[in-house]
mmCIF file of C-alpha atoms in Angstrom:
data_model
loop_
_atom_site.group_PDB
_atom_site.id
_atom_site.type_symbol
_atom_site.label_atom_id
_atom_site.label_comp_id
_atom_site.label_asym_id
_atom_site.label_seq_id
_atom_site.Cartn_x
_atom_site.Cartn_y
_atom_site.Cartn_z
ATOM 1 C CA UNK A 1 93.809 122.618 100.362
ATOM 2 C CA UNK A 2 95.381 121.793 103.563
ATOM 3 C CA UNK A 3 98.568 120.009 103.923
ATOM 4 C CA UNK A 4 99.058 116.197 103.149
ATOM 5 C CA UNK A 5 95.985 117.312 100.635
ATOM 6 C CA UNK A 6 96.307 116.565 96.754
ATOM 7 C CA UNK A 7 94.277 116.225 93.405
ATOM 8 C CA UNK A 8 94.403 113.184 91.820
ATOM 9 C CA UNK A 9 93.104 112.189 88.688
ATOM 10 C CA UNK A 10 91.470 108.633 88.939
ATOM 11 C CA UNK A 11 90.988 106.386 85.794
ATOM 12 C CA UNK A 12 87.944 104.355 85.664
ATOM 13 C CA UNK A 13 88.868 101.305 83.328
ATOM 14 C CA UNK A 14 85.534 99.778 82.228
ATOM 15 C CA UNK A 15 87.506 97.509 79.188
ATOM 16 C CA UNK A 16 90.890 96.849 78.541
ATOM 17 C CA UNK A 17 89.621 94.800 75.372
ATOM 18 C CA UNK A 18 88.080 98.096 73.938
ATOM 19 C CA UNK A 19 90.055 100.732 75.540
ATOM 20 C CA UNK A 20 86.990 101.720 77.607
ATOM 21 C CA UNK A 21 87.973 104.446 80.292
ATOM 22 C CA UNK A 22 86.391 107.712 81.818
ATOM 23 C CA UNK A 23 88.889 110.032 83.809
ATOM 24 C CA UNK A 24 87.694 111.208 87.234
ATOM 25 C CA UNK A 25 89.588 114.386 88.976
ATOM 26 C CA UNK A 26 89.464 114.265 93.031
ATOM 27 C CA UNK A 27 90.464 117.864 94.968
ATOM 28 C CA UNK A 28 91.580 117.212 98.167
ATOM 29 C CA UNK A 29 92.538 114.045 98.906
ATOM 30 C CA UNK A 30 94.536 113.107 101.985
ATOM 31 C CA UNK A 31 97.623 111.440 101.194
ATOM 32 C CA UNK A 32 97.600 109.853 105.514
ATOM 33 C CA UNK A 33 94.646 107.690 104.239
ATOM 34 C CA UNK A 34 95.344 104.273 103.682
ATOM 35 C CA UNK A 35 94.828 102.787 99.893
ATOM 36 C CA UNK A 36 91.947 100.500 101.262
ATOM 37 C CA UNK A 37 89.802 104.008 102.877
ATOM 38 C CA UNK A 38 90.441 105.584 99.483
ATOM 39 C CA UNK A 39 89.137 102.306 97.502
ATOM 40 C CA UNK A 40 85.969 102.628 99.866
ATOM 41 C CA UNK A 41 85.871 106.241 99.248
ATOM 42 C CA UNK A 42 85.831 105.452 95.316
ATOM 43 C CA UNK A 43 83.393 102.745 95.601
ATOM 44 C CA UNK A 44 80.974 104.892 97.188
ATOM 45 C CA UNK A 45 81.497 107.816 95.302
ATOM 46 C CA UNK A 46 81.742 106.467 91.516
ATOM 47 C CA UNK A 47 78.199 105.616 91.570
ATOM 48 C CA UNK A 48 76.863 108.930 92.533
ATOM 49 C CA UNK A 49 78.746 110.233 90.058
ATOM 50 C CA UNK A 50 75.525 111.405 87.228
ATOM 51 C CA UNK A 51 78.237 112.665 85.027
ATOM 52 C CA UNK A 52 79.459 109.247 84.412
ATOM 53 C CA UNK A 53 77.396 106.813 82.038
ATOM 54 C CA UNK A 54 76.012 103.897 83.749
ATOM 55 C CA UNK A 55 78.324 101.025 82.859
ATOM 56 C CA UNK A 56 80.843 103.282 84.498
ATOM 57 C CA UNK A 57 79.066 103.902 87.813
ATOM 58 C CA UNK A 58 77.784 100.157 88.195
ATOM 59 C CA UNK A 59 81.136 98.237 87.622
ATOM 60 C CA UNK A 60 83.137 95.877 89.938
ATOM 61 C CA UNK A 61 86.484 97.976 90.454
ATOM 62 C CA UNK A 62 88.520 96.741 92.877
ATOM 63 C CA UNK A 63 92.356 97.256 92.068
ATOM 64 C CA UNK A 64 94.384 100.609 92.356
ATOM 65 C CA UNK A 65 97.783 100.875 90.105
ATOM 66 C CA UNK A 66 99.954 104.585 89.488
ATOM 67 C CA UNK A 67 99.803 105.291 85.686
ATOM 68 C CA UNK A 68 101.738 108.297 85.536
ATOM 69 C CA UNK A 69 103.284 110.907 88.374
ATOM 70 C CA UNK A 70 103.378 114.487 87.525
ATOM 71 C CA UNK A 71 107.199 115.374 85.868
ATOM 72 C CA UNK A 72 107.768 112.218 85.020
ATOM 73 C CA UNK A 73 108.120 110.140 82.025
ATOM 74 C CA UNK A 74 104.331 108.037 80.410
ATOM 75 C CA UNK A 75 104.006 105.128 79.358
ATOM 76 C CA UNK A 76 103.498 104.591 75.492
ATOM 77 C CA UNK A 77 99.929 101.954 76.639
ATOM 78 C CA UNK A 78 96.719 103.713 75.778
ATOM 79 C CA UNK A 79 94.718 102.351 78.663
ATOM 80 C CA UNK A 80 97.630 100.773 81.555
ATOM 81 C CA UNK A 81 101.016 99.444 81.302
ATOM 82 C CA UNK A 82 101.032 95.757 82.163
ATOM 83 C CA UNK A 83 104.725 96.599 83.650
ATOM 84 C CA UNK A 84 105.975 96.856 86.981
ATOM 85 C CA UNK A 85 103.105 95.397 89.074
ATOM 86 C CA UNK A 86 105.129 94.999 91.693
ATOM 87 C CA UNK A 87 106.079 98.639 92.353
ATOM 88 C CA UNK A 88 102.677 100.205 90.815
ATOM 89 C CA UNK A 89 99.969 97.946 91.879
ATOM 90 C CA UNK A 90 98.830 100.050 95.610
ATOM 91 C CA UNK A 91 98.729 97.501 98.048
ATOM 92 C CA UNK A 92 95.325 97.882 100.391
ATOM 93 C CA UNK A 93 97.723 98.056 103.668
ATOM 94 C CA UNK A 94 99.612 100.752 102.967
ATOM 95 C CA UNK A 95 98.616 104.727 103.100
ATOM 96 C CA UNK A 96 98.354 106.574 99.598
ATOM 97 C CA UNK A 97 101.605 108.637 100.277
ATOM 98 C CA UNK A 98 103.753 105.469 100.813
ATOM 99 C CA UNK A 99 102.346 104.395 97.972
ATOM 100 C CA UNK A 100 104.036 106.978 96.098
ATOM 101 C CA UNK A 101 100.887 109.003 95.311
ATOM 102 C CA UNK A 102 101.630 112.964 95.311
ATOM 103 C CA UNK A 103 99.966 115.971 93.894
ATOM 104 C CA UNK A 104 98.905 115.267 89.906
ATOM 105 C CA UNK A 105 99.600 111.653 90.281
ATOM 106 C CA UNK A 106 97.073 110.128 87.917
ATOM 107 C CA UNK A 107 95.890 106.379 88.876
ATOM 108 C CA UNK A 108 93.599 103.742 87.094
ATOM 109 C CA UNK A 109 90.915 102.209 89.076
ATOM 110 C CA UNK A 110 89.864 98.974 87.338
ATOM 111 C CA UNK A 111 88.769 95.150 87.841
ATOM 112 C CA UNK A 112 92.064 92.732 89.089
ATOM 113 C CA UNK A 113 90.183 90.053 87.171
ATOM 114 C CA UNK A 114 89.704 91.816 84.254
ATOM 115 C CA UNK A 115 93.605 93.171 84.060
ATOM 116 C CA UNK A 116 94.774 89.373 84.635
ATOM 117 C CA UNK A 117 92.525 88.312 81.615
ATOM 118 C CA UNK A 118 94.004 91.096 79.301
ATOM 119 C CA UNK A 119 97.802 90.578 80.645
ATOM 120 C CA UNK A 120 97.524 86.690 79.526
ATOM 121 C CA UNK A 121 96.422 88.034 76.179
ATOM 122 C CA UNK A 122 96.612 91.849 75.606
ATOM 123 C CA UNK A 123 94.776 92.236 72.235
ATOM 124 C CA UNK A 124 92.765 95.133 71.825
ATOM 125 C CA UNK A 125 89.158 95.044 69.981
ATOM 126 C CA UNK A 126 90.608 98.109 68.293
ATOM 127 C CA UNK A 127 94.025 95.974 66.485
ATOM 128 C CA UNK A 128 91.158 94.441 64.164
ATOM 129 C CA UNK A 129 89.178 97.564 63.335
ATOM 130 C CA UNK A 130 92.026 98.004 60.316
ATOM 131 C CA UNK A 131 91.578 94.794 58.786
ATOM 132 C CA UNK A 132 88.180 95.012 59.284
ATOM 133 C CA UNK A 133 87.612 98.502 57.159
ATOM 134 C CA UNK A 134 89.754 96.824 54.164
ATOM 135 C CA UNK A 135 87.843 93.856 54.364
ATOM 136 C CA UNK A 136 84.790 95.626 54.290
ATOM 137 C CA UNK A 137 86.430 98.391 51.295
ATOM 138 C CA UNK A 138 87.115 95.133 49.289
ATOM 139 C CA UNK A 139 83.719 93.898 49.348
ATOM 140 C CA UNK A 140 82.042 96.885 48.892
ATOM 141 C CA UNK A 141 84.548 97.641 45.472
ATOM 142 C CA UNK A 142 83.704 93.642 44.662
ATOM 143 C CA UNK A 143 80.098 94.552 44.505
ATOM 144 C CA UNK A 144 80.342 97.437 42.432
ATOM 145 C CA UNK A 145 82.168 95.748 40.098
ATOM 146 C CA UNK A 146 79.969 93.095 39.971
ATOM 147 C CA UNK A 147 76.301 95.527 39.655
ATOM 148 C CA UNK A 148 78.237 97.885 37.081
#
């Protein structure tokens, strides 16, 4: 790779709801671009992408935000911290290095509506799946207490 060129792992974020993400890795990619060229980049490439399932390669990304920077410290959120928009969210204007991107920086690539949505209530599909197998365990003991 030359100079100015890093990988970066890009996070496609179908569902915040259901935790519904596919990783993408990117060799090569030139930190002088602006964030808007690389969003163009991603929206062209994403859906060429075979390896990715459909829902994936059809969605309406649109937003950029840093998850994690290689040696530093990750956040504890399964999918994307809902923290520090301000300094995380990549503004279109600005190029990927003053952005803070470097080498191994690992970013999510999602839907701005969607992340609003799930910010004003961040519940996960998955927070009911719990009472949803003991419901489900008590009815299944009820009826074979009731058939015995």
């Amino acid at each position: 790779m030359a100079p100015g060129e890093v990988t970066i792992t890009v996070r496609l974020i179908r569902s915040f709801e259901h935790r519904n993400f596919k990783p993408v890795v990117y060799h090569g990619v030139n930190l002088d671009q602006t964030v808007k060229e690389f969003i163009v980049f991603l929206k062209q490439d994403v859906p060429l992408r075979t390896s990715l399932p459909p829902p994936f390669r059809n969605y309406k990304y649109d937003t950029l935000k840093i998850i994690h920077q290689a040696h530093k410290s990750k956040t504890n959120e399964l999918v994307l911290s809902l923290e520090d928009d301000e300094r995380l969210l990549l503004k279109e204007d600005s190029t990927l290095k003053a952005a803070g991107i470097a080498s191994e920086t690992e970013i999510a690539f999602f839907c701005e509506e969607d992340y609003k949505n799930y910010k004003a209530n961040p519940i996960s599909s998955w927070s009911f799946v719990p009472s949803l197998f003991l419901f489900l365990c008590c009815c299944k003991i009820i009826y074979y207490e009731k058939n015995i």
